[in-house]
mmCIF file of C-alpha atoms in Angstrom:
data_model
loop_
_atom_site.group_PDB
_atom_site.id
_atom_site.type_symbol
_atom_site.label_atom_id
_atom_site.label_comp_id
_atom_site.label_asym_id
_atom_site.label_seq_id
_atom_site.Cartn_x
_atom_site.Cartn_y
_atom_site.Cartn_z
ATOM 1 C CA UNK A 16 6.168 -87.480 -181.409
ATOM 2 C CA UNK A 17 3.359 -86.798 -178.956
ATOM 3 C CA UNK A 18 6.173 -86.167 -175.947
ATOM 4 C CA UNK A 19 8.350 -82.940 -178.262
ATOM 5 C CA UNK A 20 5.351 -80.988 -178.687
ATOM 6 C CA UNK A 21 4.364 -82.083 -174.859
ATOM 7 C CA UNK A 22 7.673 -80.536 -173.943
ATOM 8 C CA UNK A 23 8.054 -77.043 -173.856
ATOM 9 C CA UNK A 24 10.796 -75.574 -176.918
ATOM 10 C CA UNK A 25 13.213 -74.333 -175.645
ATOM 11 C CA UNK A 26 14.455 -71.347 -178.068
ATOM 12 C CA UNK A 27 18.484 -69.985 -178.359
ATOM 13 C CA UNK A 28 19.076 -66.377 -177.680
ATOM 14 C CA UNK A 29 19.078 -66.068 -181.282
ATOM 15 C CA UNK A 30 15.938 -67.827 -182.155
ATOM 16 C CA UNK A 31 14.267 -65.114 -179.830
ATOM 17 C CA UNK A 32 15.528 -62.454 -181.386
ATOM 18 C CA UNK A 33 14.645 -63.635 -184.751
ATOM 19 C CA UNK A 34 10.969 -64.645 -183.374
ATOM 20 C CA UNK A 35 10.661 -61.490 -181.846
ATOM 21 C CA UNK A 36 12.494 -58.985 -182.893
ATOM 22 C CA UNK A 37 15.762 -57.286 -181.711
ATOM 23 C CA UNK A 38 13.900 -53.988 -180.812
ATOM 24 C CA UNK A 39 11.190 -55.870 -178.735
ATOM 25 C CA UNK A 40 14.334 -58.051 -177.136
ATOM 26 C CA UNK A 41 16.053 -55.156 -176.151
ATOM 27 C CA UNK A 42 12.840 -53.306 -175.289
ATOM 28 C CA UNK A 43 12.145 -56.695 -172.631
ATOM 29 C CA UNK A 44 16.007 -56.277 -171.436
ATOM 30 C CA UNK A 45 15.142 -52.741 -170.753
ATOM 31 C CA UNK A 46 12.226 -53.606 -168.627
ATOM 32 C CA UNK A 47 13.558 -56.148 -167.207
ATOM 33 C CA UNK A 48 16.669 -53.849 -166.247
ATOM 34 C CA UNK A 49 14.161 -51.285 -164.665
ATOM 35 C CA UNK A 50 12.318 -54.041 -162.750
ATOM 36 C CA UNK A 51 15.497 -54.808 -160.949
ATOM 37 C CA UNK A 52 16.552 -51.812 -160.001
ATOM 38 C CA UNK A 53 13.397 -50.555 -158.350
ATOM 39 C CA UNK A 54 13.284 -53.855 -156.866
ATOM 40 C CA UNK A 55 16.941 -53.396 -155.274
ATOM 41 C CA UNK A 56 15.511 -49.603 -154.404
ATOM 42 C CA UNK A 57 12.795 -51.162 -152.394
ATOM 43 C CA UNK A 58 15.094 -53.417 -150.940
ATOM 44 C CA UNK A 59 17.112 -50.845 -149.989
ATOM 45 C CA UNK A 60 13.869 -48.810 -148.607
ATOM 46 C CA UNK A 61 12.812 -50.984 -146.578
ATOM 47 C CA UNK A 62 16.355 -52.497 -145.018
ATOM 48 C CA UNK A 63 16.565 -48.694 -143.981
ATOM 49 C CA UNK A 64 12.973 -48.507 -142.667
ATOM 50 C CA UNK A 65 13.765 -51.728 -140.460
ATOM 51 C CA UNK A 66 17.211 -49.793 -139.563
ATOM 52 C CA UNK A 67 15.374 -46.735 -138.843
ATOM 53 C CA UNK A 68 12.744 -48.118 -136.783
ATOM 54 C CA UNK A 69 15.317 -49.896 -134.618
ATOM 55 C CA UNK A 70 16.758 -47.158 -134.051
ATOM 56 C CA UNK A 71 13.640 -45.007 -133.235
ATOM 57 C CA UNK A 72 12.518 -48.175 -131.030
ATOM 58 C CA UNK A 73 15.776 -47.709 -129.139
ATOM 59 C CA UNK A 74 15.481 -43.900 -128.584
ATOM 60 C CA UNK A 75 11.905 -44.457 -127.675
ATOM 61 C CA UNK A 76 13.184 -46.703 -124.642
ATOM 62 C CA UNK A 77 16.188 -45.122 -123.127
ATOM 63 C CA UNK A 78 14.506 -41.354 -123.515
ATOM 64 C CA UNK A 79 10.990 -42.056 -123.788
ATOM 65 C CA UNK A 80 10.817 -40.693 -120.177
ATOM 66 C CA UNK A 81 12.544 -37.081 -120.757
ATOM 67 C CA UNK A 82 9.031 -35.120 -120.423
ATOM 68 C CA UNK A 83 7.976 -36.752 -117.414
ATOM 69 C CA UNK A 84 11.638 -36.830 -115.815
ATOM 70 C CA UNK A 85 11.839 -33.249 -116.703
ATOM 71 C CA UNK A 86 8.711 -32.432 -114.603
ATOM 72 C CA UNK A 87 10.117 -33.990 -112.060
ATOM 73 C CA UNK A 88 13.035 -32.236 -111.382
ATOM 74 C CA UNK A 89 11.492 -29.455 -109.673
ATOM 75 C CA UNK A 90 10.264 -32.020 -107.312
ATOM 76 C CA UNK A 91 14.183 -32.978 -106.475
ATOM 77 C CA UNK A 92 14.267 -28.905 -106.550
ATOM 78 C CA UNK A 93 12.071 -28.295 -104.224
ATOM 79 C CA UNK A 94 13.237 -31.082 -101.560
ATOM 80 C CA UNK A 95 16.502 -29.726 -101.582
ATOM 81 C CA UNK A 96 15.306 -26.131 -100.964
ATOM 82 C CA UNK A 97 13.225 -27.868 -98.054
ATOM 83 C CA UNK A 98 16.383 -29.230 -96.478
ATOM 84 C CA UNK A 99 18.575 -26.323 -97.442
ATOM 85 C CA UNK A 100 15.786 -24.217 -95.294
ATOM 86 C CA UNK A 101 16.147 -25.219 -92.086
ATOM 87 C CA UNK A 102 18.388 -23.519 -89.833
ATOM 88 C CA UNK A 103 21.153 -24.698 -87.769
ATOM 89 C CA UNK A 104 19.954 -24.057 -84.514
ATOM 90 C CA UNK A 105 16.580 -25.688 -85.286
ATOM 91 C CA UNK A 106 18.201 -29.017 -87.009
ATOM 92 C CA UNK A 107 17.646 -30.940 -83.928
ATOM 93 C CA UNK A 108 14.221 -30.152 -82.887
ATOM 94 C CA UNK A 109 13.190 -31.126 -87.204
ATOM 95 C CA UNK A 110 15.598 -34.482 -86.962
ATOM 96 C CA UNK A 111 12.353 -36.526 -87.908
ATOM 97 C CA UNK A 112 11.759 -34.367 -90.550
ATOM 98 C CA UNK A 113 14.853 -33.799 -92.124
ATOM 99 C CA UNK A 114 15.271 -37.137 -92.078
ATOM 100 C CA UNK A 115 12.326 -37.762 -93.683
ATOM 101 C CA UNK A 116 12.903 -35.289 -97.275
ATOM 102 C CA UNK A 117 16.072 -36.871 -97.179
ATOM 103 C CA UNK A 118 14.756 -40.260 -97.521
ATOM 104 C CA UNK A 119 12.347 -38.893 -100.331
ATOM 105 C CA UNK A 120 15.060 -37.185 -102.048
ATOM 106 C CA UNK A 121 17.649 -40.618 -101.601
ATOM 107 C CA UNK A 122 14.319 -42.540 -102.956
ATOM 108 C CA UNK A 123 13.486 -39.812 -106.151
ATOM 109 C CA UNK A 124 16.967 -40.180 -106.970
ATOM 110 C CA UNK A 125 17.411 -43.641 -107.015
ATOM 111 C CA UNK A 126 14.177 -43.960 -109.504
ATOM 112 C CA UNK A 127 15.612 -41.339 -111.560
ATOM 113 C CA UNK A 128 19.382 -43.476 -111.612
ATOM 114 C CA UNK A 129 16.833 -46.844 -112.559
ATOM 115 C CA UNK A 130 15.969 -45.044 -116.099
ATOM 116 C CA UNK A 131 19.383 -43.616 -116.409
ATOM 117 C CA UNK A 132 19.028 -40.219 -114.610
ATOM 118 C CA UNK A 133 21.797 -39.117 -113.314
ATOM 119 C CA UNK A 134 23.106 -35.858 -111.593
ATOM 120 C CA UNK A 135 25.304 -32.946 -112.652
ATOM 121 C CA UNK A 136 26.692 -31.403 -109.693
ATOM 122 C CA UNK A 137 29.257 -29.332 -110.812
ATOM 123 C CA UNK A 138 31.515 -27.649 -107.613
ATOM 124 C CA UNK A 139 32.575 -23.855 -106.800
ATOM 125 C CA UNK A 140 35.972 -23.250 -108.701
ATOM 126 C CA UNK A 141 35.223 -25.443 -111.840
ATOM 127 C CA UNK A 142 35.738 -23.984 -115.175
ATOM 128 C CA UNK A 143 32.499 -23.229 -116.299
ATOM 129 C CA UNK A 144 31.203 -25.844 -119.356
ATOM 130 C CA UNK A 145 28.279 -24.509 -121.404
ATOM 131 C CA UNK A 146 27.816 -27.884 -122.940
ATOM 132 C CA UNK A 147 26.913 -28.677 -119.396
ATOM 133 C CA UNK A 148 25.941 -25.402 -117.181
ATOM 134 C CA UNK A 149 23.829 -22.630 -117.852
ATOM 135 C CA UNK A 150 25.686 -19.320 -116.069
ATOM 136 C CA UNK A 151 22.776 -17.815 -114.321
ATOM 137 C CA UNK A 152 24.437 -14.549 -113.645
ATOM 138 C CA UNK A 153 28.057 -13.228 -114.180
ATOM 139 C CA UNK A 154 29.927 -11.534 -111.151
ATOM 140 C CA UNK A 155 33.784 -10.206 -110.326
ATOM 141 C CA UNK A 156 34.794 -12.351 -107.131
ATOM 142 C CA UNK A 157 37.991 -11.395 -105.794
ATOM 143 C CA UNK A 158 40.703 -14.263 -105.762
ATOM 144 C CA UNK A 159 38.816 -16.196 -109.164
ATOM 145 C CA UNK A 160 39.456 -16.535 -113.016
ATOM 146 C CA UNK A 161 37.005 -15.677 -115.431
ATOM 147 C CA UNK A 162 34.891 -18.559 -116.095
ATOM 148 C CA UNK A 163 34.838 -20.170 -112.593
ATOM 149 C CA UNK A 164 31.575 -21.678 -110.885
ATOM 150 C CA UNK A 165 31.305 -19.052 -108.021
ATOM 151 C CA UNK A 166 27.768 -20.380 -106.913
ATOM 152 C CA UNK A 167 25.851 -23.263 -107.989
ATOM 153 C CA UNK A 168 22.309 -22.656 -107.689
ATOM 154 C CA UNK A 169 20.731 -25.939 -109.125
ATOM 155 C CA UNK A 170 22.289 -29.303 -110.163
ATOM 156 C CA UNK A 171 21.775 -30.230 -113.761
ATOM 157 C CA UNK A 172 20.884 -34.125 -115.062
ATOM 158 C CA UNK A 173 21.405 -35.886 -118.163
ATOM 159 C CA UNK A 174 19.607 -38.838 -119.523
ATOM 160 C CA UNK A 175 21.797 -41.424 -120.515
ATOM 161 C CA UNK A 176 23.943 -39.154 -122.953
ATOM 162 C CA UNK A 177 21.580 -36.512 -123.073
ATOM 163 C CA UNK A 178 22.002 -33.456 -121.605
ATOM 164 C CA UNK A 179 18.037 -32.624 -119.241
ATOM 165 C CA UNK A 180 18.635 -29.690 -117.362
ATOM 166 C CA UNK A 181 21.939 -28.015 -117.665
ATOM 167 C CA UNK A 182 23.291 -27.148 -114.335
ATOM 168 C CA UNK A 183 22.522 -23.345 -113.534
ATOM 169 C CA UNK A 184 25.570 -21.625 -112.062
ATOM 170 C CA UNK A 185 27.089 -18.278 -111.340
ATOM 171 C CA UNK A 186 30.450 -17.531 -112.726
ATOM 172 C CA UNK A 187 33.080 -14.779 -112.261
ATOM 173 C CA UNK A 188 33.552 -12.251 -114.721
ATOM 174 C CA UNK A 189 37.146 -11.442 -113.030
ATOM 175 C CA UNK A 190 39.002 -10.557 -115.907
ATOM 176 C CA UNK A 191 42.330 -11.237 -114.202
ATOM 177 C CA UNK A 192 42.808 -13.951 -110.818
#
Protein backbone atom coordinates (compact mmCIF):
# COMPACT_ATOMS: atom_id res chain seq x y z
CA UNK A 1 0.00 0.00 0.00
CA UNK A 2 2.76 2.38 1.04
CA UNK A 3 4.33 2.21 -2.81
CA UNK A 4 0.46 3.52 -4.76
CA UNK A 5 0.28 6.52 -2.77
CA UNK A 6 4.35 6.79 -3.21
CA UNK A 7 3.60 6.76 -6.90
CA UNK A 8 2.29 9.61 -8.48
CA UNK A 9 -1.77 9.00 -9.96
CA UNK A 10 -1.82 9.19 -12.96
CA UNK A 11 -5.42 10.71 -14.00
CA UNK A 12 -7.39 9.96 -17.70
CA UNK A 13 -8.28 12.93 -19.75
CA UNK A 14 -11.57 12.48 -18.32
CA UNK A 15 -10.75 12.26 -14.71
CA UNK A 16 -9.18 15.83 -15.27
CA UNK A 17 -11.90 17.23 -16.59
CA UNK A 18 -14.17 15.97 -14.00
CA UNK A 19 -11.48 17.08 -11.17
CA UNK A 20 -11.19 20.24 -12.68
CA UNK A 21 -13.58 21.34 -14.64
CA UNK A 22 -14.14 21.52 -18.46
CA UNK A 23 -13.98 25.41 -18.46
CA UNK A 24 -10.65 25.46 -16.43
CA UNK A 25 -9.40 22.42 -18.97
CA UNK A 26 -10.10 24.32 -21.84
CA UNK A 27 -9.05 27.58 -20.19
CA UNK A 28 -5.26 25.50 -19.56
CA UNK A 29 -5.52 24.30 -23.43
CA UNK A 30 -5.95 27.89 -24.25
CA UNK A 31 -2.88 28.92 -22.43
CA UNK A 32 -1.10 26.38 -23.26
CA UNK A 33 -2.03 27.10 -27.06
CA UNK A 34 -0.81 30.80 -26.56
CA UNK A 35 2.43 29.65 -24.88
CA UNK A 36 3.34 27.87 -28.03
CA UNK A 37 2.77 30.14 -30.36
CA UNK A 38 4.72 33.02 -28.89
CA UNK A 39 7.26 30.52 -28.27
CA UNK A 40 7.39 29.53 -32.16
CA UNK A 41 7.21 33.64 -32.68
CA UNK A 42 10.37 33.95 -30.73
CA UNK A 43 11.78 31.22 -32.48
CA UNK A 44 11.07 32.69 -35.47
CA UNK A 45 12.53 36.23 -34.08
CA UNK A 46 15.43 35.24 -33.31
CA UNK A 47 16.28 32.59 -36.39
CA UNK A 48 15.75 35.98 -38.35
CA UNK A 49 17.92 38.07 -35.99
CA UNK A 50 20.80 35.36 -36.47
CA UNK A 51 19.85 35.60 -40.40
CA UNK A 52 19.93 39.24 -40.25
CA UNK A 53 23.04 39.67 -38.46
CA UNK A 54 24.82 37.37 -40.91
CA UNK A 55 23.89 39.17 -43.31
CA UNK A 56 24.76 42.64 -41.83
CA UNK A 57 28.20 40.86 -40.73
CA UNK A 58 28.71 40.12 -44.41
CA UNK A 59 27.90 43.65 -45.74
CA UNK A 60 29.99 45.01 -42.96
CA UNK A 61 33.09 43.08 -44.54
CA UNK A 62 32.95 43.34 -48.25
CA UNK A 63 31.74 47.30 -48.01
CA UNK A 64 32.82 48.27 -44.72
CA UNK A 65 35.55 50.24 -46.60
CA UNK A 66 33.21 52.44 -49.06
CA UNK A 67 33.85 55.83 -46.97
CA UNK A 68 37.41 55.51 -46.81
CA UNK A 69 37.75 54.05 -50.52
CA UNK A 70 35.60 56.87 -51.56
CA UNK A 71 38.10 59.45 -50.14
CA UNK A 72 40.48 57.95 -51.86
CA UNK A 73 39.56 58.23 -55.19
CA UNK A 74 40.52 61.69 -55.62
CA UNK A 75 43.91 60.51 -54.71
CA UNK A 76 43.81 58.02 -58.00
CA UNK A 77 42.24 61.48 -59.46
CA UNK A 78 44.73 63.49 -58.85
CA UNK A 79 47.74 61.07 -59.99
CA UNK A 80 46.24 60.71 -63.17
CA UNK A 81 45.84 64.49 -63.70
CA UNK A 82 49.66 64.54 -62.61
CA UNK A 83 50.60 62.20 -65.44
CA UNK A 84 48.03 63.50 -67.87
CA UNK A 85 50.00 67.03 -67.21
CA UNK A 86 53.08 66.63 -68.54
CA UNK A 87 53.77 67.50 -71.97
CA UNK A 88 55.19 65.60 -74.74
CA UNK A 89 58.18 67.35 -75.36
CA UNK A 90 59.11 67.36 -71.65
CA UNK A 91 58.32 63.40 -71.09
CA UNK A 92 61.90 62.60 -71.28
CA UNK A 93 63.56 65.08 -69.15
CA UNK A 94 60.42 63.87 -66.10
CA UNK A 95 61.13 59.91 -67.02
CA UNK A 96 62.02 59.47 -63.20
CA UNK A 97 59.08 61.09 -62.33
CA UNK A 98 56.56 59.83 -64.43
CA UNK A 99 57.69 56.76 -63.62
CA UNK A 100 57.39 57.28 -60.26
CA UNK A 101 53.15 58.44 -60.07
CA UNK A 102 52.85 55.61 -62.19
CA UNK A 103 54.18 53.24 -59.76
CA UNK A 104 51.93 54.99 -57.03
CA UNK A 105 48.98 54.86 -59.15
CA UNK A 106 49.84 50.78 -60.29
CA UNK A 107 50.35 50.40 -56.26
CA UNK A 108 46.79 52.52 -55.15
CA UNK A 109 45.16 50.42 -57.57
CA UNK A 110 46.24 47.22 -56.70
CA UNK A 111 45.14 47.96 -52.83
CA UNK A 112 41.94 49.15 -54.06
CA UNK A 113 41.53 45.54 -56.43
CA UNK A 114 42.69 43.63 -52.72
CA UNK A 115 39.18 44.89 -51.11
CA UNK A 116 37.36 44.47 -54.32
CA UNK A 117 37.81 47.92 -55.99
CA UNK A 118 37.72 47.84 -59.24
CA UNK A 119 37.66 50.38 -62.21
CA UNK A 120 35.00 51.66 -64.61
CA UNK A 121 36.63 52.92 -67.58
CA UNK A 122 34.12 53.29 -69.96
CA UNK A 123 35.65 54.32 -73.80
CA UNK A 124 34.66 57.26 -76.36
CA UNK A 125 31.74 55.83 -78.59
CA UNK A 126 30.00 53.67 -75.84
CA UNK A 127 26.38 54.03 -75.35
CA UNK A 128 26.09 55.97 -72.44
CA UNK A 129 24.73 53.72 -69.13
CA UNK A 130 23.32 55.83 -66.29
CA UNK A 131 23.34 52.83 -64.06
CA UNK A 132 27.02 53.26 -64.55
CA UNK A 133 28.08 56.98 -65.84
CA UNK A 134 27.11 60.22 -64.77
CA UNK A 135 26.92 62.56 -68.25
CA UNK A 136 28.79 65.56 -67.10
CA UNK A 137 27.70 67.74 -69.92
CA UNK A 138 25.66 67.08 -73.17
CA UNK A 139 27.15 68.27 -76.62
CA UNK A 140 26.23 67.78 -80.65
CA UNK A 141 29.52 66.09 -82.11
CA UNK A 142 29.39 65.69 -85.68
CA UNK A 143 29.64 61.96 -86.94
CA UNK A 144 27.91 60.50 -83.23
CA UNK A 145 24.45 59.15 -81.99
CA UNK A 146 22.75 60.56 -79.22
CA UNK A 147 23.85 58.92 -76.16
CA UNK A 148 27.54 58.25 -77.05
CA UNK A 149 30.57 58.80 -74.54
CA UNK A 150 32.22 61.76 -76.47
CA UNK A 151 34.75 62.48 -73.54
CA UNK A 152 35.43 60.67 -70.47
CA UNK A 153 36.54 62.90 -67.86
CA UNK A 154 36.94 60.53 -64.78
CA UNK A 155 36.78 56.69 -64.45
CA UNK A 156 34.10 55.42 -62.15
CA UNK A 157 34.64 52.22 -59.48
CA UNK A 158 32.39 49.85 -57.96
CA UNK A 159 32.81 47.88 -54.85
CA UNK A 160 32.21 44.43 -55.33
CA UNK A 161 28.59 44.91 -56.87
CA UNK A 162 28.24 48.26 -55.78
CA UNK A 163 28.29 50.99 -57.84
CA UNK A 164 31.27 54.02 -55.85
CA UNK A 165 31.68 56.65 -58.18
CA UNK A 166 29.81 56.49 -61.39
CA UNK A 167 32.02 57.27 -64.25
CA UNK A 168 31.57 61.06 -65.29
CA UNK A 169 31.33 61.41 -69.06
CA UNK A 170 30.29 63.74 -71.81
CA UNK A 171 27.78 62.54 -74.27
CA UNK A 172 26.40 63.78 -77.63
CA UNK A 173 23.17 65.26 -77.85
CA UNK A 174 23.28 64.62 -81.85
CA UNK A 175 19.86 63.95 -82.47
CA UNK A 176 20.61 62.15 -85.73
CA UNK A 177 24.44 60.25 -86.63
Amino acid sequence: MADESASSPELNLEELEEFIGADELEAIRAERDAFRDKFMRALADAENARKRGERDRREAEQYGGSKLARDMLPVYDNLRRALNAVPEENRAQSAALIEGIELTLRELLGVLNKHGISLIVPEVGESFDPQMHQAMFEAPLPGTKAGQIIQVLTEGFMIHDRLLRPAQVGVSSNTAG
